[in-house]
Tab-separated table of C-alpha atoms in Angstrom:
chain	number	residue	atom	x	y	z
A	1416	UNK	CA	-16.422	-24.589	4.929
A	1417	UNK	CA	-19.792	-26.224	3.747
A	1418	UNK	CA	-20.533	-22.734	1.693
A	1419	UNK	CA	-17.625	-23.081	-0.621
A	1420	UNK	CA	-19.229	-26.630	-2.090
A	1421	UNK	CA	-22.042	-24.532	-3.145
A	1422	UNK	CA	-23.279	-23.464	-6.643
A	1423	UNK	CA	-25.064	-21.528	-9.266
A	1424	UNK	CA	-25.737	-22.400	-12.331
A	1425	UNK	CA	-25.381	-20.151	-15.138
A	1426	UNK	CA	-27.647	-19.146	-17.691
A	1427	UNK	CA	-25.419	-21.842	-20.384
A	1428	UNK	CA	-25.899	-24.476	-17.633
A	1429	UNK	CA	-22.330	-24.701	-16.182
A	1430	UNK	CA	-22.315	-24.659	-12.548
A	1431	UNK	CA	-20.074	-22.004	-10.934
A	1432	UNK	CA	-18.943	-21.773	-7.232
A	1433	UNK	CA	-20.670	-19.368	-4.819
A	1434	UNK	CA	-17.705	-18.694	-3.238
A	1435	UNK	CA	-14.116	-17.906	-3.826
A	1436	UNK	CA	-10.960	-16.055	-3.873
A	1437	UNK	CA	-10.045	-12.941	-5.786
A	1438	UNK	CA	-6.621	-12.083	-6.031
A	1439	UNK	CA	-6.940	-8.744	-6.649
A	1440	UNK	CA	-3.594	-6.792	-5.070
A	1441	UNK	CA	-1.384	-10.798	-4.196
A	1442	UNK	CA	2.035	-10.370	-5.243
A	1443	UNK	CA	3.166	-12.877	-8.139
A	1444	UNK	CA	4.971	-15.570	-6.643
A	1445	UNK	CA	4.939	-17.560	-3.071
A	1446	UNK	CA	2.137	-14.523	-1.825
A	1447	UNK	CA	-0.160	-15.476	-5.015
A	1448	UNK	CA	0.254	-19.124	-4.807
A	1449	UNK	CA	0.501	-20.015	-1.137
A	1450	UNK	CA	-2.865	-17.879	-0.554
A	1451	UNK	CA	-4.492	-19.767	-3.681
A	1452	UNK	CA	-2.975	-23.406	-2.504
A	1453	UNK	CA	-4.504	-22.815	1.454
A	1454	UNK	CA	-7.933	-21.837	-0.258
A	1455	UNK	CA	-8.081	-24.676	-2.595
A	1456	UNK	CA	-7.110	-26.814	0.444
A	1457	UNK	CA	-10.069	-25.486	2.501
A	1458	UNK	CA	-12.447	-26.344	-0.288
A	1459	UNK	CA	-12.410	-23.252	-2.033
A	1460	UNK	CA	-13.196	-24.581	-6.087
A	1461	UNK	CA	-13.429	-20.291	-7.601
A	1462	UNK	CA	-9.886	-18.566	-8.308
A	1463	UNK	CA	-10.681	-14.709	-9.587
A	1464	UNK	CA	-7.876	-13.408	-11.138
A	1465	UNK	CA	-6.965	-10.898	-13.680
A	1466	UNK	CA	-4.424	-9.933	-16.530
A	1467	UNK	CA	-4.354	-7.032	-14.894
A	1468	UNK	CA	-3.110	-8.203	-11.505
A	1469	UNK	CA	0.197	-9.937	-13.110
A	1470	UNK	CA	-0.405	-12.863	-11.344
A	1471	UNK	CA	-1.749	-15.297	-13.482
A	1472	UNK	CA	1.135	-17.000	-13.540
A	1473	UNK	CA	1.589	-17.812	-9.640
A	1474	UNK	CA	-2.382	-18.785	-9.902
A	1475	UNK	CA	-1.640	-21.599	-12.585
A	1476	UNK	CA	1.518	-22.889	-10.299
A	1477	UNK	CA	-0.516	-23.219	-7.774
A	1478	UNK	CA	-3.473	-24.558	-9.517
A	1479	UNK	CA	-0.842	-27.789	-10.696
A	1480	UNK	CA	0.383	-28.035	-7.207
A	1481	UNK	CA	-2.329	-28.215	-5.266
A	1482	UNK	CA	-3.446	-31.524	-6.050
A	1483	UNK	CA	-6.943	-30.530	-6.410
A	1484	UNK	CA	-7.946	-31.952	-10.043
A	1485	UNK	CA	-8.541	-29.410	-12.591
A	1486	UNK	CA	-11.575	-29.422	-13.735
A	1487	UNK	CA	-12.843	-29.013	-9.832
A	1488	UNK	CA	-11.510	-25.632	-9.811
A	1489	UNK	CA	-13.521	-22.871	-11.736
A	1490	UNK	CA	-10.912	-20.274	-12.962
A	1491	UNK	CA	-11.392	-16.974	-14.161
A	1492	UNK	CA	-9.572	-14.570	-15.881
A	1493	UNK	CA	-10.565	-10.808	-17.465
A	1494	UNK	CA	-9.038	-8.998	-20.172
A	1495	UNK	CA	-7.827	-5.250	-19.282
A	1496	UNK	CA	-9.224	-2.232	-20.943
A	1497	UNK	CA	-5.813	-1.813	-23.080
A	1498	UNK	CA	-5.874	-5.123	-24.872
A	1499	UNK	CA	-10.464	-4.539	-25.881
A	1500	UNK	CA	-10.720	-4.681	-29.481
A	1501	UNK	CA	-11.323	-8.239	-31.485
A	1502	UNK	CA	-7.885	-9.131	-32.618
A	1503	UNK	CA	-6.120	-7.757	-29.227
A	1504	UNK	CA	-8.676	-9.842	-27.157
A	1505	UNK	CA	-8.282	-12.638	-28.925
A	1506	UNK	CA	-4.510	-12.536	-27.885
A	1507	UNK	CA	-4.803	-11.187	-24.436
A	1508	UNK	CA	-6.730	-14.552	-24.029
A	1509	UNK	CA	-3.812	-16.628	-25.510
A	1510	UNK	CA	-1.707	-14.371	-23.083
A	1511	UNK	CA	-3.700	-15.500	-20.160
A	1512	UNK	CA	-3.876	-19.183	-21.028
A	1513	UNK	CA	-0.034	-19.367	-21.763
A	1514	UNK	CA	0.364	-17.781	-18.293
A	1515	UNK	CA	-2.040	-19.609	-16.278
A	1516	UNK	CA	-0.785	-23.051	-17.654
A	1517	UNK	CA	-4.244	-24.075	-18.188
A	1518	UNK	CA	-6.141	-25.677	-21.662
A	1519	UNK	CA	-9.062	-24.053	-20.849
A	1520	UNK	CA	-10.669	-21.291	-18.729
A	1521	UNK	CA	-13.882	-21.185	-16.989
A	1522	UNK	CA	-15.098	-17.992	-17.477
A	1523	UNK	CA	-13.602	-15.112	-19.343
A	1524	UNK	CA	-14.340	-11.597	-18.740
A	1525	UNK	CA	-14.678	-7.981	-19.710
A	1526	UNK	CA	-12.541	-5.880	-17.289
A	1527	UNK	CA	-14.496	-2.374	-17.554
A	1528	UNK	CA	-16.994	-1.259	-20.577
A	1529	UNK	CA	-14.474	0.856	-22.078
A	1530	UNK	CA	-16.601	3.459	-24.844
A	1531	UNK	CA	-16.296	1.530	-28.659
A	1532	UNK	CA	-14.071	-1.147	-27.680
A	1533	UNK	CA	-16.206	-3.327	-25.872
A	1534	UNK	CA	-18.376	-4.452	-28.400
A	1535	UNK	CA	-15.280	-5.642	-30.719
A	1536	UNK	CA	-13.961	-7.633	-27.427
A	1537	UNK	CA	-17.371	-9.440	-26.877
A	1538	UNK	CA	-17.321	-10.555	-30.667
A	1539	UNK	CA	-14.001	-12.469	-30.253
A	1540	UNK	CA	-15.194	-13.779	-26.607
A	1541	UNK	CA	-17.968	-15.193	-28.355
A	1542	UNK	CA	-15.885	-16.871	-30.505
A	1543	UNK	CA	-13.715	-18.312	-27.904
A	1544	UNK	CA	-16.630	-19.677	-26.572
A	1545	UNK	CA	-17.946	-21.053	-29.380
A	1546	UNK	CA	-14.630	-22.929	-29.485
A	1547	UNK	CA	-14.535	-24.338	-26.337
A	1548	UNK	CA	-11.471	-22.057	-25.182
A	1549	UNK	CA	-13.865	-21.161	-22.707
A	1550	UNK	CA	-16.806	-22.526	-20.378
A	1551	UNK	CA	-18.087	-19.420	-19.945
A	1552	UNK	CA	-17.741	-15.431	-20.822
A	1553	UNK	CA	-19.010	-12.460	-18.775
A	1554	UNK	CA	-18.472	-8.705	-17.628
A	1555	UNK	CA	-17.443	-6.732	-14.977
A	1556	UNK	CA	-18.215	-3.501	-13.824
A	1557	UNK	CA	-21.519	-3.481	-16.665
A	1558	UNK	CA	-24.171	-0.932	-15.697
A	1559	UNK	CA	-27.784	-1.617	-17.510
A	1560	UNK	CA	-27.075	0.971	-19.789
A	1561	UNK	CA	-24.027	-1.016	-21.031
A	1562	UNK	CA	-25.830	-4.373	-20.834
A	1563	UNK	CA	-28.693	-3.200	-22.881
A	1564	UNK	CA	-26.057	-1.674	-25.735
A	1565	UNK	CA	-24.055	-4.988	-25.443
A	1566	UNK	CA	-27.156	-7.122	-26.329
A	1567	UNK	CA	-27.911	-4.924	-29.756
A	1568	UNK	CA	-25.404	-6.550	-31.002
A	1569	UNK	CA	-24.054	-9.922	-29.372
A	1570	UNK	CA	-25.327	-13.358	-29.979
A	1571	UNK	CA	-24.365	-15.067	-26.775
A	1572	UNK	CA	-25.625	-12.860	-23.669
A	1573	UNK	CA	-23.216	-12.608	-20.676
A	1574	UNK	CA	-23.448	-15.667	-18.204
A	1575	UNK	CA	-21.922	-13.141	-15.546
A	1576	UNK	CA	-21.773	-9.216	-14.420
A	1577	UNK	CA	-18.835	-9.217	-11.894
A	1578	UNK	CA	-19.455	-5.788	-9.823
A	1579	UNK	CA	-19.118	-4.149	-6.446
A	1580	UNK	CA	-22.147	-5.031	-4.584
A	1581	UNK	CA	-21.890	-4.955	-0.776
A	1582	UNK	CA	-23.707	-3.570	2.448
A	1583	UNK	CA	-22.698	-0.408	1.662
A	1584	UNK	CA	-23.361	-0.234	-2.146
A	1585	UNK	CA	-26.368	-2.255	-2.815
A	1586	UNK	CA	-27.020	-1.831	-6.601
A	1587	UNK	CA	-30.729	-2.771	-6.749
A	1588	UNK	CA	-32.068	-1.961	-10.285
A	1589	UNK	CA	-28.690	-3.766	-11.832
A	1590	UNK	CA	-29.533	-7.357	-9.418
A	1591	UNK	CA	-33.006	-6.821	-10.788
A	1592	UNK	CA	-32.270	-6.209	-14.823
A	1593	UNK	CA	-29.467	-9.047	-14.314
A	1594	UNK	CA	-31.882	-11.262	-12.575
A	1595	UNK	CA	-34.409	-10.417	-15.534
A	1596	UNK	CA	-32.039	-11.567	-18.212
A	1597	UNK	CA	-30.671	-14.678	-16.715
A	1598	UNK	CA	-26.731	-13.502	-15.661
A	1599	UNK	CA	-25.410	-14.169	-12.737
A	1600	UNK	CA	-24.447	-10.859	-10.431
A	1601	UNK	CA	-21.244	-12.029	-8.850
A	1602	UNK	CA	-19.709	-9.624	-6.204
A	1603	UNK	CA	-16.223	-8.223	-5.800
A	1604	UNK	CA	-15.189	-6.773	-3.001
A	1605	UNK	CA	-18.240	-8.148	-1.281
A	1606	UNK	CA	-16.989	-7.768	2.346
């Protein structure tokens, strides 16, 4: 698949895959890792996964077993609307990391702008940044409206909006505000 080799690079300079495989709905266990070990094995480098899927643990099994060297793969994890807040992001992260097996994660993102928590959630994903827990941090699901309240306040700007964006729901003004302030639109659900 020559598309999966290809990348973007992100408004903090790392380069992320084009392509790759969300694992929205795989079971935890052989379904999760068998479906993540064939696409790393067919040059898929992007794993999309969630806390919210409860399967970050069969992702990071198959991550080791795959043979494909770590920092080849670009991994990415969200945190769910329950755990938003600074101190409860902070350890969803750790929650994520211990499951996924993994010393670092690519990119780290916001699940869904839930009202007065998401604010508190990007302060302590800026700080994992800063730390080098993570490569990258982003959102999902962001609107402008939600972007433009996000950047009174943040220091880092997302390097990613993760949202539906397909044939059928082409989301025009968002591509264009994203495209203005240097994040990356990445699609889920995308065909």
């Amino acid at each position: 698949m020559s598309q999966t080799n290809k990348y973007t690079q992100l408004n903090n300079g790392i380069k992320m895959p084009r392509l790759g495989l969300g694992v929205y709905k795989a079971q935890e266990g052989s379904e999760v890792e068998n479906a993540v070990k064939f696409a790393l094995a067919h040059g898929y480098r992007l794993i999309d996964t969630a806390s919210f899927y409860e399967n970050e643990t069969g992702v990071g099994k198959a991550i080791k077993q795959s043979g494909v060297p770590r920092e080849e793969i670009f991994v990415t994890t969200k945190v769910w609307n329950d755990m938003l807040g600074y101190e409860e992001t902070l350890a969803a992260f750790e929650d994520s990391r211990k499951k996924l097996d993994l010393e670092y994660i690519d990119l780290y993102l916001i699940h869904w702008p839930v009202p007065g928590k998401f604010k508190d959630a990007w302060k302590a994903m800026e700080k994992l940044y800063k730390e080098g827990a993570v490569r990258a941090i982003g959102v999902c699901n962001f609107n402008i409206h939600h972007l433009e309240e996000l950047f009174e306040s943040c220091e880092i700007k997302p390097a990613v909006n993760q949202v539906e964006f397909h044939p059928l729901l082409v989301q025009k003004d968002l591509l264009q505000f994203c495209k203005d302030n240097n994040i990356q639109m990445e699609a889920w659900a995308p065909i």
